[in-house]
Amino acid sequence: MVFECFGAKKKVVISMAHIGALPGAPLYDADGGLDKLIEGVLADVEKLQAGGVDAIMFGNENDRPYVFKGSPASIAAMSAIVQAVKPSLKVPFGVNYLWDPVATVAIGAVTGASFVREIFTGLFASDMGLWEPNCAEAARLRHDLKRDDMKMLFNINAEFAHSLDQRPIELRAKSAVFSSIADAILVSGPITGQPADQSHLQKVAETVKDVPIFANTGVNIDNIRDIFSVASGVVIGTHFKVDGNTWNAVEQARVSRFMDVVNSIR
């Protein structure tokens, strides 16, 4: 069992529901407003659930260029959107506000999320500048909001960035569990939609025995068997989109084909 919210499943698929650009972001559609954002993510959620995914994670991938600290307007908007979509959900859900771990925990806590994902630890040189997340503040906020049940999924090798910590990835993973109480470790590729290094997954899985290991990017129908030979779960977004393009809408047929393979494995 990965987490209680997934029942007895030992291999789980968390699918991304990418919200359109939020208020304040350059790509935000002010004319469409929140109603258009809710309509768009609801359509994707319907297709993801019809395709049989195990969970859904709401993310603000369209808020490019990304920030390290969310604005009050965008945090409030994302919270409102998730809350509006909740009645349609039939599976557990999580949230991820890029790239603000405190905002992520806040949104997850108030909307009733089962889990949150973020870069919680480490130090990175990134497209956005020097990246120094505050795990302690995020974890304390979760506790203060009485949501210790909400799992914190630690992405330990950030997309769009290079770790300035020269320890091997498996040691950074082990340290995140020991010092920062990670509930799961996620291993990513160098950019959204690109696979994690299989050897990194293998090393982390061999070293970290206390919590689940997830592949966080680049998961697809061709590599899922290899990934599930090592990992307990995956987070998948791009592969479920029309033409495999991150910025397109979800295509239900792609979801269904992928989940057919997954169900033949587990």
Short mmCIF file of C-alpha atoms in Angstrom, two decimals:
data_model
loop_
_atom_site.label_atom_id
_atom_site.label_comp_id
_atom_site.label_asym_id
_atom_site.label_seq_id
_atom_site.Cartn_x
_atom_site.Cartn_y
_atom_site.Cartn_z
CA MET A 1 0.00 0.00 0.00
CA VAL A 2 1.41 3.40 -1.03
CA PHE A 3 -0.90 5.65 1.04
CA GLU A 4 -4.21 4.93 2.73
CA CYS A 5 -6.08 7.14 0.25
CA PHE A 6 -5.15 4.68 -2.53
CA GLY A 7 -6.51 1.66 -0.74
CA ALA A 8 -4.68 -1.60 -1.40
CA LYS A 9 -3.01 -0.47 -4.64
CA LYS A 10 0.75 -1.00 -4.69
CA LYS A 11 1.39 0.79 -7.99
CA VAL A 12 -0.44 4.09 -8.45
CA VAL A 13 -0.96 6.66 -11.20
CA ILE A 14 -1.38 10.30 -10.24
CA SER A 15 -2.46 12.35 -13.25
CA MET A 16 -1.98 16.08 -13.66
CA ALA A 17 -4.88 18.47 -14.18
CA HIS A 18 -3.15 21.58 -15.46
CA ILE A 19 -5.06 24.75 -14.63
CA GLY A 20 -4.81 27.60 -17.14
CA ALA A 21 -2.73 30.65 -16.23
CA LEU A 22 -3.89 32.22 -12.97
CA PRO A 23 -4.51 35.94 -12.29
CA GLY A 24 -1.27 37.88 -12.42
CA ALA A 25 0.53 35.51 -14.81
CA PRO A 26 1.37 36.83 -18.29
CA LEU A 27 -0.80 34.20 -20.00
CA TYR A 28 -3.89 34.81 -17.84
CA ASP A 29 -7.11 35.32 -19.83
CA ALA A 30 -8.75 38.16 -17.94
CA ASP A 31 -11.78 38.12 -20.22
CA GLY A 32 -12.47 34.45 -19.53
CA GLY A 33 -11.66 34.80 -15.83
CA LEU A 34 -12.04 32.03 -13.29
CA ASP A 35 -15.10 30.60 -15.01
CA LYS A 36 -13.05 29.70 -18.08
CA LEU A 37 -10.30 28.19 -15.92
CA ILE A 38 -12.82 26.04 -14.06
CA GLU A 39 -14.46 24.95 -17.30
CA GLY A 40 -11.12 23.91 -18.79
CA VAL A 41 -9.87 21.90 -15.83
CA LEU A 42 -13.28 20.26 -15.36
CA ALA A 43 -13.13 18.96 -18.93
CA ASP A 44 -9.68 17.44 -18.29
CA VAL A 45 -10.77 15.93 -14.97
CA GLU A 46 -13.74 14.25 -16.64
CA LYS A 47 -11.48 12.60 -19.23
CA LEU A 48 -8.87 11.56 -16.68
CA GLN A 49 -11.44 9.90 -14.44
CA ALA A 50 -13.15 8.20 -17.37
CA GLY A 51 -9.75 6.84 -18.38
CA GLY A 52 -9.31 5.23 -14.96
CA VAL A 53 -6.52 7.15 -13.19
CA ASP A 54 -5.97 6.59 -9.47
CA ALA A 55 -5.67 10.23 -8.41
CA ILE A 56 -5.54 13.75 -9.78
CA MET A 57 -3.12 16.53 -8.93
CA PHE A 58 -3.98 20.14 -9.73
CA GLY A 59 -1.06 22.24 -10.89
CA ASN A 60 -0.44 25.74 -12.22
CA GLU A 61 1.99 24.71 -14.99
CA ASN A 62 0.66 27.52 -17.20
CA ASP A 63 1.89 30.25 -14.84
CA ARG A 64 5.07 30.79 -16.84
CA PRO A 65 7.53 32.28 -16.07
CA TYR A 66 7.39 30.61 -12.69
CA VAL A 67 7.84 32.27 -9.31
CA PHE A 68 9.19 31.15 -5.95
CA LYS A 69 6.51 32.97 -3.96
CA GLY A 70 2.88 32.92 -4.98
CA SER A 71 0.84 36.12 -5.02
CA PRO A 72 -2.28 36.41 -2.85
CA ALA A 73 -4.45 36.69 -5.98
CA SER A 74 -3.09 33.55 -7.64
CA ILE A 75 -3.17 31.50 -4.43
CA ALA A 76 -6.77 32.54 -3.78
CA ALA A 77 -7.72 31.80 -7.40
CA MET A 78 -6.19 28.33 -7.39
CA SER A 79 -7.90 27.53 -4.09
CA ALA A 80 -11.25 28.65 -5.51
CA ILE A 81 -10.77 26.61 -8.68
CA VAL A 82 -9.89 23.41 -6.81
CA GLN A 83 -12.83 23.93 -4.48
CA ALA A 84 -15.16 24.41 -7.46
CA VAL A 85 -13.97 21.19 -9.11
CA LYS A 86 -14.08 19.05 -5.95
CA PRO A 87 -17.74 17.96 -6.29
CA SER A 88 -16.85 16.28 -9.60
CA LEU A 89 -13.96 14.25 -8.16
CA LYS A 90 -14.29 10.49 -7.70
CA VAL A 91 -10.62 9.89 -6.84
CA PRO A 92 -8.20 11.35 -4.26
CA PHE A 93 -6.57 14.64 -5.23
CA GLY A 94 -3.48 16.68 -4.54
CA VAL A 95 -2.15 20.13 -5.41
CA ASN A 96 1.12 21.72 -6.48
CA TYR A 97 1.67 25.47 -6.75
CA LEU A 98 4.88 25.99 -8.73
CA TRP A 99 7.33 26.67 -7.14
CA ASP A 100 6.14 27.72 -3.71
CA PRO A 101 6.04 24.96 -1.08
CA VAL A 102 4.28 27.11 1.51
CA ALA A 103 1.53 28.13 -0.92
CA THR A 104 1.22 24.50 -2.01
CA VAL A 105 0.63 23.33 1.55
CA ALA A 106 -1.79 26.19 2.23
CA ILE A 107 -3.92 25.42 -0.83
CA GLY A 108 -3.83 21.70 -0.15
CA ALA A 109 -4.77 22.10 3.48
CA VAL A 110 -7.77 24.37 2.95
CA THR A 111 -9.17 22.41 -0.02
CA GLY A 112 -8.89 19.01 1.67
CA ALA A 113 -6.17 17.54 -0.54
CA SER A 114 -4.81 14.09 0.28
CA PHE A 115 -1.29 15.04 -0.81
CA VAL A 116 0.87 17.89 -2.07
CA ARG A 117 3.97 17.93 -4.27
CA GLU A 118 6.79 20.44 -4.41
CA ILE A 119 10.52 21.08 -4.24
CA PHE A 120 10.80 21.17 -0.45
CA THR A 121 14.55 20.70 0.06
CA GLY A 122 17.85 21.50 -1.60
CA LEU A 123 19.54 24.42 -3.32
CA PHE A 124 19.37 24.90 -7.09
CA ALA A 125 20.59 27.13 -9.89
CA SER A 126 17.52 27.45 -12.10
CA ASP A 127 15.86 29.29 -14.97
CA MET A 128 14.17 31.38 -12.28
CA GLY A 129 17.38 32.20 -10.39
CA LEU A 130 18.75 30.81 -7.14
CA TRP A 131 16.21 28.35 -5.77
CA GLU A 132 16.14 27.86 -1.99
CA PRO A 133 12.87 26.27 -0.77
CA ASN A 134 11.74 26.46 2.84
CA CYS A 135 10.71 22.97 3.93
CA ALA A 136 10.53 23.85 7.60
CA GLU A 137 7.98 26.61 7.06
CA ALA A 138 5.84 24.39 4.83
CA ALA A 139 5.89 21.47 7.26
CA ARG A 140 5.06 23.69 10.21
CA LEU A 141 2.16 25.22 8.31
CA ARG A 142 0.77 21.76 7.61
CA HIS A 143 0.96 20.97 11.32
CA ASP A 144 -0.51 24.32 12.39
CA LEU A 145 -3.46 23.78 10.03
CA LYS A 146 -4.00 20.33 11.59
CA ARG A 147 -3.38 18.52 8.29
CA ASP A 148 -0.63 16.11 9.33
CA ASP A 149 -2.62 13.50 7.38
CA MET A 150 -1.88 15.32 4.11
CA LYS A 151 1.17 13.67 2.54
CA MET A 152 4.10 15.79 1.38
CA LEU A 153 5.69 14.44 -1.81
CA PHE A 154 9.27 15.68 -2.17
CA ASN A 155 10.52 16.29 -5.71
CA ILE A 156 14.26 16.12 -5.04
CA ASN A 157 15.76 16.96 -8.44
CA ALA A 158 13.97 19.99 -9.79
CA GLU A 159 13.03 20.48 -13.42
CA PHE A 160 14.51 23.56 -15.11
CA ALA A 161 17.34 23.53 -12.59
CA HIS A 162 20.66 22.05 -11.49
CA SER A 163 21.28 21.01 -7.91
CA LEU A 164 24.14 22.83 -6.21
CA ASP A 165 24.25 19.97 -3.70
CA GLN A 166 26.85 17.60 -5.10
CA ARG A 167 25.83 14.59 -3.01
CA PRO A 168 24.58 11.63 -5.04
CA ILE A 169 20.84 11.74 -5.64
CA GLU A 170 20.21 8.68 -3.49
CA LEU A 171 21.94 10.34 -0.53
CA ARG A 172 19.91 13.52 -0.98
CA ALA A 173 16.79 11.38 -1.04
CA LYS A 174 17.73 9.51 2.12
CA SER A 175 18.60 12.78 3.83
CA ALA A 176 15.24 14.33 2.87
CA VAL A 177 13.43 11.46 4.58
CA PHE A 178 15.67 11.56 7.65
CA SER A 179 15.95 15.32 8.22
CA SER A 180 12.78 16.68 6.61
CA ILE A 181 10.26 13.85 7.15
CA ALA A 182 9.40 13.35 3.47
CA ASP A 183 6.33 11.16 2.94
CA ALA A 184 7.45 10.18 -0.57
CA ILE A 185 10.40 10.83 -2.86
CA LEU A 186 9.86 11.91 -6.47
CA VAL A 187 12.58 11.63 -9.11
CA SER A 188 12.33 13.92 -12.14
CA GLY A 189 13.88 14.44 -15.54
CA PRO A 190 15.56 17.72 -16.54
CA ILE A 191 12.34 19.33 -17.81
CA THR A 192 8.59 18.72 -17.84
CA GLY A 193 7.73 15.79 -20.10
CA GLN A 194 11.23 14.29 -20.13
CA PRO A 195 11.83 11.00 -18.28
CA ALA A 196 13.78 10.60 -15.09
CA ASP A 197 17.06 8.72 -15.41
CA GLN A 198 16.18 5.07 -14.74
CA SER A 199 19.49 4.60 -12.90
CA HIS A 200 18.52 7.47 -10.57
CA LEU A 201 15.21 5.81 -9.83
CA GLN A 202 16.99 2.53 -9.18
CA LYS A 203 19.57 4.05 -6.83
CA VAL A 204 16.95 5.97 -4.86
CA ALA A 205 14.70 2.91 -4.56
CA GLU A 206 17.61 0.77 -3.34
CA THR A 207 18.62 3.37 -0.74
CA VAL A 208 15.27 4.69 0.52
CA LYS A 209 13.16 1.92 2.00
CA ASP A 210 10.89 3.85 4.36
CA VAL A 211 8.69 5.79 1.91
CA PRO A 212 7.31 5.30 -1.63
CA ILE A 213 9.36 6.31 -4.68
CA PHE A 214 7.65 7.97 -7.67
CA ALA A 215 8.77 8.82 -11.19
CA ASN A 216 7.73 12.45 -11.57
CA THR A 217 8.19 13.36 -15.24
CA GLY A 218 8.31 11.82 -18.70
CA VAL A 219 6.24 8.74 -17.89
CA ASN A 220 4.62 7.18 -20.97
CA ILE A 221 3.14 3.97 -22.31
CA ASP A 222 6.53 2.79 -23.57
CA ASN A 223 8.47 3.13 -20.32
CA ILE A 224 5.85 2.41 -17.66
CA ARG A 225 6.80 -1.27 -17.30
CA ASP A 226 10.42 -0.40 -16.60
CA ILE A 227 9.43 2.38 -14.21
CA PHE A 228 7.00 0.19 -12.27
CA SER A 229 9.71 -2.44 -11.89
CA VAL A 230 11.35 0.07 -9.55
CA ALA A 231 8.86 2.75 -8.46
CA SER A 232 5.68 2.56 -6.41
CA GLY A 233 3.94 5.25 -8.41
CA VAL A 234 4.10 7.84 -11.16
CA VAL A 235 2.97 11.38 -11.77
CA ILE A 236 1.94 11.83 -15.40
CA GLY A 237 0.77 14.87 -17.33
CA THR A 238 2.25 15.41 -20.79
CA HIS A 239 1.66 11.89 -22.12
CA PHE A 240 -2.09 12.23 -21.54
CA LYS A 241 -2.37 15.40 -23.64
CA VAL A 242 -3.38 15.63 -27.30
CA ASP A 243 -0.27 14.86 -29.41
CA GLY A 244 1.71 14.45 -26.19
CA ASN A 245 2.01 18.25 -25.90
CA THR A 246 2.08 19.58 -22.33
CA TRP A 247 -0.04 22.62 -23.18
CA ASN A 248 -2.87 20.76 -24.95
CA ALA A 249 -6.06 19.37 -23.46
CA VAL A 250 -6.27 15.82 -22.11
CA GLU A 251 -7.11 13.11 -24.66
CA GLN A 252 -9.20 10.38 -23.03
CA ALA A 253 -8.11 7.67 -25.47
CA ARG A 254 -4.47 8.17 -24.48
CA VAL A 255 -5.41 7.90 -20.81
CA SER A 256 -7.41 4.71 -21.36
CA ARG A 257 -4.65 3.02 -23.38
CA PHE A 258 -2.09 3.85 -20.71
CA MET A 259 -4.27 2.63 -17.85
CA ASP A 260 -4.97 -0.62 -19.71
CA VAL A 261 -1.23 -1.28 -19.68
CA VAL A 262 -0.96 -0.30 -16.02
CA ASN A 263 -3.79 -2.63 -15.04
CA SER A 264 -2.10 -5.48 -16.88
CA ILE A 265 1.01 -4.90 -14.76
CA ARG A 266 -0.46 -4.61 -11.28
#
